[in-house]
Amino acid sequence: MTLTYARLQHFRSYSDGSFEFDPGVNIIVGPNASGKTSLIEAVIVGLQGSSFKARDTELLQHGADWARVDLGFEGSLRVCKWQYQQDKLTKTFDIDNNPYKRLSHQKTEPVVLFEPNHLLLLHGSPELRRSFLDDLISQLKPDFASIRRHYKRVLTQRNALLKQHHQPSTDQLFVWSLRLSELGGRIVAERVNILEQFNEVMSELYSTIAGNETSVTLQYNSLLPTSNYETKLLHKLEQNIARDHMVGFTTFGPHREDIEILLNNQPASQTASRGEVRTLLLALKMLEAQFIEEARGKKPILLFDDVFSELDGKRRQALVGFLKPYQSIITTTDADVVVGHFSERANILAL
């Protein structure tokens, strides 16, 4: 599907803004705080059902009691509406006049986002790396987003018991430990599987972008062996009830694990240069688009929010070549940094 236009009403800083898009490269130019990221955010909400950075209550323009995002495609229309009713905010979707309370996996449209926070992927907290992997799997696997939500709910329930003044009994916790281990086993299996897919092609792609042969490995770091993970996690949860009660939270599980990237068998977080970090991120995003296209049978829309200037000439050239088969939206504060790299016509929208 090709996005042809977007209309934002009472969304973030927009009272009523409309934008038309071309099938190829679209460059959104404007100073900081002009609404570039809000436009990217609106597109993602309309396609995926939720923002990548905020709760629904934060998306409405200040003082507004409703908001609306319309996304037009060739022969199709997607609408997301927010409305306050008796101080409660409700969100609904409409796809070609068919209403939905939420978007199932089948009703979402694939996207790949590259935004400034991703530049912290290697050196930031493990949560950033877990989220990167889990967000990708959610686009590939129809039931993974549901598994992820249920895991968080069960974890919240187990932690609530652990925070009680008196240590809960083994019987009280067992039902939550059992369910947590079942869901955790499925999460870890999917994480390990997608990392194996990355490892099959990552070294070759990275070496092509960098111009020198480099070994790249994505490694899943867990305190538990990933084979038969469900059983081992349940045993560890039961074994550590006293410790978990003392600290007030669950100390083992997928929510405590990490992903490490190795360059030539050395931790990239410790040894990678600025250029190597950006090459890694660019390669990850390229493969993300490829995996999504293969799994969904359609090309994702690529959204690059103010990161083009973070790449040097070689990496910009690699990105430009990668963008050609896709519809893309690129935001920037400086049009000259982006426009000159595209020999074919780019659609420029000034804010």
Coordinates of C-alpha atoms in Angstrom, one line a residue, residues 20-347:
E20 CA 0.4 14.7 0.4
F21 CA 3.0 12.0 -0.2
D22 CA 4.7 10.5 -3.3
P23 CA 5.3 6.7 -3.7
G24 CA 9.0 7.2 -3.4
V25 CA 11.1 9.5 -1.1
N26 CA 9.3 12.2 0.9
I27 CA 11.4 14.7 2.8
I28 CA 9.9 16.7 5.6
V29 CA 11.9 19.8 6.3
G30 CA 11.5 22.1 9.3
P31 CA 13.2 23.5 12.4
N32 CA 13.2 21.7 15.7
A33 CA 9.7 21.6 17.4
S34 CA 8.0 22.3 14.1
G35 CA 6.0 19.0 14.2
K36 CA 8.2 16.7 12.1
T37 CA 8.3 13.9 14.7
S38 CA 4.5 14.3 15.4
L39 CA 3.8 13.7 11.7
I40 CA 5.9 10.5 11.9
E41 CA 4.1 9.5 15.1
A42 CA 0.7 10.0 13.5
V43 CA 1.6 7.8 10.6
I44 CA 2.7 5.0 13.0
V45 CA -0.4 5.3 15.2
G46 CA -2.6 5.0 12.1
L47 CA -0.7 2.0 10.7
Q48 CA 0.2 0.2 14.0
G49 CA -2.4 1.3 16.4
S50 CA -0.2 3.0 19.0
S51 CA 2.6 5.6 19.4
F52 CA 6.2 4.6 19.7
K53 CA 6.9 7.2 22.4
A54 CA 3.7 8.3 24.2
R55 CA 0.4 7.3 25.8
D56 CA -2.8 8.2 24.1
T57 CA -3.6 11.0 26.6
E58 CA -0.4 12.8 25.5
L59 CA -1.3 12.8 21.8
L60 CA -4.2 15.3 21.9
Q61 CA -3.5 18.9 21.3
H62 CA -3.4 20.9 24.6
G63 CA -7.0 21.7 25.7
A64 CA -8.6 19.5 23.0
D65 CA -11.2 16.9 23.9
W66 CA -10.9 15.0 20.6
A67 CA -8.3 14.3 17.9
R68 CA -8.2 12.5 14.6
V69 CA -5.7 11.1 12.1
D70 CA -6.7 10.3 8.6
L71 CA -4.4 8.2 6.4
G72 CA -5.3 7.9 2.7
F73 CA -4.1 5.2 0.5
E74 CA -4.8 4.3 -3.1
G75 CA -8.5 3.2 -2.8
S76 CA -8.4 2.9 1.0
L77 CA -8.8 5.1 4.1
R78 CA -7.7 4.5 7.7
V79 CA -8.9 6.8 10.5
C80 CA -7.9 6.9 14.1
K81 CA -10.1 8.9 16.5
W82 CA -9.7 9.9 20.1
Q83 CA -12.6 11.3 22.1
Y84 CA -13.0 12.3 25.8
Q85 CA -16.3 11.1 27.2
Q86 CA -17.0 11.8 30.9
D87 CA -13.3 12.4 31.5
K88 CA -12.4 9.0 29.9
L89 CA -10.4 8.9 26.7
T90 CA -11.6 6.4 24.1
K91 CA -9.7 5.5 20.9
T92 CA -11.4 3.9 17.9
F93 CA -10.2 3.0 14.4
D94 CA -12.1 3.0 11.1
I95 CA -10.7 1.2 8.0
D96 CA -12.8 1.7 4.9
N97 CA -15.9 2.4 7.0
N98 CA -15.4 -0.6 9.2
P99 CA -15.1 0.2 12.9
Y100 CA -12.6 -1.4 15.2
K101 CA -11.7 -0.9 18.9
R102 CA -8.1 -2.0 18.3
L103 CA -6.0 -3.1 15.4
S104 CA -5.3 -6.8 15.3
H105 CA -2.0 -7.9 13.7
Q106 CA -3.9 -8.5 10.4
K107 CA -5.2 -4.9 10.4
T108 CA -1.9 -3.3 11.0
E109 CA 0.3 -2.1 8.2
P110 CA 4.1 -2.7 8.3
V111 CA 6.5 0.1 9.1
V112 CA 10.2 0.5 9.9
L113 CA 11.1 3.4 12.1
F114 CA 14.7 4.8 12.6
E115 CA 14.7 7.6 15.2
P116 CA 17.3 9.3 17.4
N117 CA 16.8 7.0 20.4
H118 CA 17.9 4.1 18.2
L119 CA 21.4 5.6 18.2
L120 CA 21.6 4.6 21.9
L121 CA 20.8 1.0 21.1
L122 CA 24.3 -0.4 21.7
H123 CA 25.2 1.7 24.7
G124 CA 21.8 2.3 26.3
S125 CA 19.9 0.1 28.7
P126 CA 19.0 -3.5 28.0
E127 CA 15.4 -2.5 27.8
L128 CA 16.1 -0.6 24.5
R129 CA 17.5 -3.7 23.0
R130 CA 14.7 -6.0 24.2
S131 CA 12.1 -3.5 22.9
F132 CA 13.9 -3.3 19.5
L133 CA 13.7 -7.1 19.2
D134 CA 10.2 -7.5 20.6
D135 CA 8.8 -4.7 18.4
L136 CA 10.2 -6.4 15.3
I137 CA 8.8 -9.8 16.3
S138 CA 5.4 -8.2 16.9
Q139 CA 5.3 -7.2 13.3
L140 CA 6.4 -10.6 12.1
K141 CA 4.3 -12.9 14.3
P142 CA 0.5 -12.5 14.6
D143 CA 0.3 -13.6 18.3
F144 CA 3.5 -12.2 19.7
A145 CA 2.1 -8.8 20.8
S146 CA -0.6 -10.6 22.8
I147 CA 2.0 -12.9 24.4
R148 CA 4.1 -9.8 25.3
R149 CA 1.1 -8.0 26.9
H150 CA 0.1 -11.0 28.9
Y151 CA 3.6 -11.5 30.2
K152 CA 3.7 -7.9 31.5
R153 CA 0.3 -8.4 33.2
V154 CA 1.4 -11.7 34.9
L155 CA 4.7 -10.1 35.9
T156 CA 2.8 -7.2 37.5
Q157 CA 0.6 -9.6 39.4
R158 CA 3.6 -11.7 40.7
N159 CA 5.5 -8.5 41.7
A160 CA 2.5 -7.2 43.6
L161 CA 2.5 -10.4 45.7
L162 CA 6.2 -10.1 46.3
K163 CA 5.8 -6.6 47.6
Q164 CA 3.5 -7.7 50.4
H165 CA 4.8 -7.3 53.9
H166 CA 4.5 -11.0 54.7
Q167 CA 6.3 -13.4 52.3
P168 CA 3.6 -15.1 50.1
S169 CA 3.3 -18.8 50.2
T170 CA 4.7 -21.0 47.4
D171 CA 1.1 -22.0 46.6
Q172 CA 0.1 -18.4 46.2
L173 CA 2.9 -17.6 43.8
F174 CA 2.9 -20.9 41.9
V175 CA 0.1 -20.0 39.5
W176 CA 1.8 -16.8 38.5
S177 CA 5.2 -18.4 38.3
L178 CA 3.8 -21.2 36.1
R179 CA 2.1 -18.7 33.7
L180 CA 5.1 -16.4 33.7
S181 CA 7.4 -19.3 32.7
E182 CA 5.0 -20.5 30.0
L183 CA 4.9 -17.0 28.4
G184 CA 8.6 -16.4 29.0
G185 CA 9.5 -19.5 27.2
R186 CA 7.6 -18.4 24.1
I187 CA 9.1 -14.9 24.2
V188 CA 12.7 -16.3 24.5
A189 CA 12.1 -18.8 21.7
E190 CA 11.1 -16.1 19.4
R191 CA 13.9 -13.8 20.4
V192 CA 16.5 -16.6 19.8
N193 CA 14.9 -17.4 16.5
I194 CA 15.1 -13.9 15.1
L195 CA 18.7 -13.5 16.3
E196 CA 19.6 -16.6 14.3
Q197 CA 18.0 -15.0 11.2
F198 CA 20.1 -11.8 11.8
N199 CA 23.3 -13.8 12.2
E200 CA 22.8 -15.6 8.9
V201 CA 23.2 -12.4 6.9
M202 CA 24.4 -9.6 9.2
S203 CA 28.1 -10.1 8.6
E204 CA 27.8 -9.9 4.9
L205 CA 25.5 -6.9 4.9
Y206 CA 27.7 -5.0 7.4
S207 CA 30.8 -5.7 5.5
T208 CA 29.2 -4.4 2.3
I209 CA 28.2 -1.1 3.9
A210 CA 31.5 -0.7 5.8
G211 CA 33.7 -1.7 2.8
N212 CA 35.8 -4.2 4.9
E213 CA 35.2 -7.8 6.0
T214 CA 33.8 -7.9 9.5
S215 CA 32.3 -10.6 11.6
V216 CA 29.0 -9.5 13.3
T217 CA 27.2 -11.7 15.8
L218 CA 24.0 -11.0 17.8
Q219 CA 24.1 -12.9 21.0
Y220 CA 21.3 -13.6 23.5
N221 CA 22.5 -13.1 27.1
S222 CA 20.5 -15.0 29.7
L223 CA 21.3 -16.3 33.1
L224 CA 19.4 -19.4 32.0
P225 CA 20.1 -21.7 29.1
T226 CA 17.6 -20.9 26.3
S227 CA 17.0 -24.6 25.5
N228 CA 14.0 -25.9 27.6
Y229 CA 13.8 -22.3 29.0
E230 CA 10.2 -22.6 30.3
T231 CA 11.1 -25.5 32.7
K232 CA 14.3 -23.9 33.8
L233 CA 12.6 -20.5 34.5
L234 CA 9.9 -22.1 36.6
H235 CA 12.5 -23.9 38.7
K236 CA 14.5 -20.7 39.2
L237 CA 11.3 -18.7 40.1
E238 CA 10.4 -21.3 42.7
Q239 CA 13.9 -21.5 44.0
N240 CA 14.2 -17.7 44.5
I241 CA 11.0 -16.8 46.2
A242 CA 12.7 -15.6 49.3
R243 CA 15.2 -13.4 47.4
D244 CA 12.4 -12.0 45.1
H245 CA 10.3 -11.1 48.2
M246 CA 13.3 -9.4 49.8
V247 CA 13.9 -7.1 46.7
G248 CA 10.2 -6.8 45.9
F249 CA 10.3 -7.9 42.2
T250 CA 10.9 -10.9 40.0
T251 CA 14.6 -11.3 39.4
F252 CA 14.6 -13.8 36.6
G253 CA 12.8 -13.9 33.2
P254 CA 12.9 -12.3 29.7
H255 CA 12.4 -8.9 31.3
R256 CA 15.8 -9.1 32.9
E257 CA 17.8 -10.4 29.8
D258 CA 19.9 -8.6 27.2
I259 CA 21.1 -8.8 23.6
E260 CA 24.8 -8.2 22.9
I261 CA 26.4 -7.4 19.5
L262 CA 29.9 -8.6 18.8
L263 CA 32.2 -7.2 16.2
N264 CA 35.0 -9.6 15.3
N265 CA 34.1 -11.4 18.6
Q266 CA 34.5 -8.3 20.7
P267 CA 31.6 -6.5 22.4
A268 CA 30.6 -3.7 20.1
S269 CA 29.3 -1.6 23.1
Q270 CA 32.9 -1.4 24.3
T271 CA 35.0 -1.4 21.1
A272 CA 32.8 0.1 18.3
S273 CA 33.7 3.5 16.9
R274 CA 31.0 6.0 16.1
G275 CA 31.0 5.0 12.4
E276 CA 30.8 1.3 13.3
V277 CA 27.8 1.9 15.6
R278 CA 26.0 3.7 12.8
T279 CA 26.9 1.0 10.3
L280 CA 25.5 -1.6 12.7
L281 CA 22.2 0.3 13.2
L282 CA 21.8 0.9 9.5
A283 CA 22.3 -2.8 8.8
L284 CA 19.8 -3.7 11.5
K285 CA 17.2 -1.4 10.0
M286 CA 17.8 -2.8 6.5
L287 CA 17.3 -6.4 7.7
E288 CA 14.3 -5.3 9.7
A289 CA 12.6 -4.1 6.5
Q290 CA 13.6 -7.3 4.7
F291 CA 12.3 -9.6 7.4
I292 CA 9.0 -7.7 7.6
E293 CA 8.5 -7.7 3.9
E294 CA 9.2 -11.5 3.7
A295 CA 6.8 -12.2 6.6
R296 CA 4.0 -9.9 5.7
G297 CA 4.2 -10.2 1.9
K298 CA 4.2 -6.4 1.5
K299 CA 6.8 -3.6 1.6
P300 CA 6.9 -1.6 4.9
I301 CA 6.8 2.2 4.8
L302 CA 10.2 3.5 6.0
L303 CA 10.2 6.3 8.5
F304 CA 13.6 8.1 9.2
D305 CA 13.1 10.7 11.9
D306 CA 16.0 13.2 11.9
V307 CA 18.8 10.6 11.6
F308 CA 20.1 11.2 8.1
S309 CA 22.5 13.8 9.3
E310 CA 24.0 11.3 11.7
L311 CA 25.4 9.2 8.8
D312 CA 28.5 10.0 6.9
G313 CA 28.9 9.9 3.1
K314 CA 29.4 6.2 2.7
R315 CA 26.5 5.3 5.0
R316 CA 24.2 7.9 3.4
Q317 CA 25.0 6.3 0.0
A318 CA 24.1 2.9 1.4
L319 CA 20.9 4.2 2.8
V320 CA 19.9 5.9 -0.4
G321 CA 20.4 2.7 -2.4
F322 CA 18.4 0.8 0.2
L323 CA 15.4 3.2 0.0
K324 CA 14.8 2.9 -3.7
P325 CA 12.2 0.0 -3.6
Y326 CA 10.3 1.5 -0.7
Q327 CA 8.1 4.5 0.1
S328 CA 9.9 6.5 2.7
I329 CA 9.4 9.6 4.8
I330 CA 12.6 11.3 6.0
T331 CA 12.5 14.3 8.4
T332 CA 15.4 16.8 8.6
T333 CA 16.2 20.3 9.8
D334 CA 18.4 20.8 6.8
A335 CA 17.1 19.9 3.3
D336 CA 20.6 20.3 1.7
V337 CA 21.9 17.4 3.8
V338 CA 19.3 15.0 2.4
V339 CA 18.0 16.2 -1.0
G340 CA 21.4 16.2 -2.8
H341 CA 21.8 12.5 -2.3
F342 CA 18.7 11.6 -4.4
S343 CA 19.3 11.7 -8.1
E344 CA 15.6 11.0 -8.7
R345 CA 12.9 13.4 -7.7
A346 CA 12.1 13.6 -4.0
N347 CA 8.9 15.1 -2.7

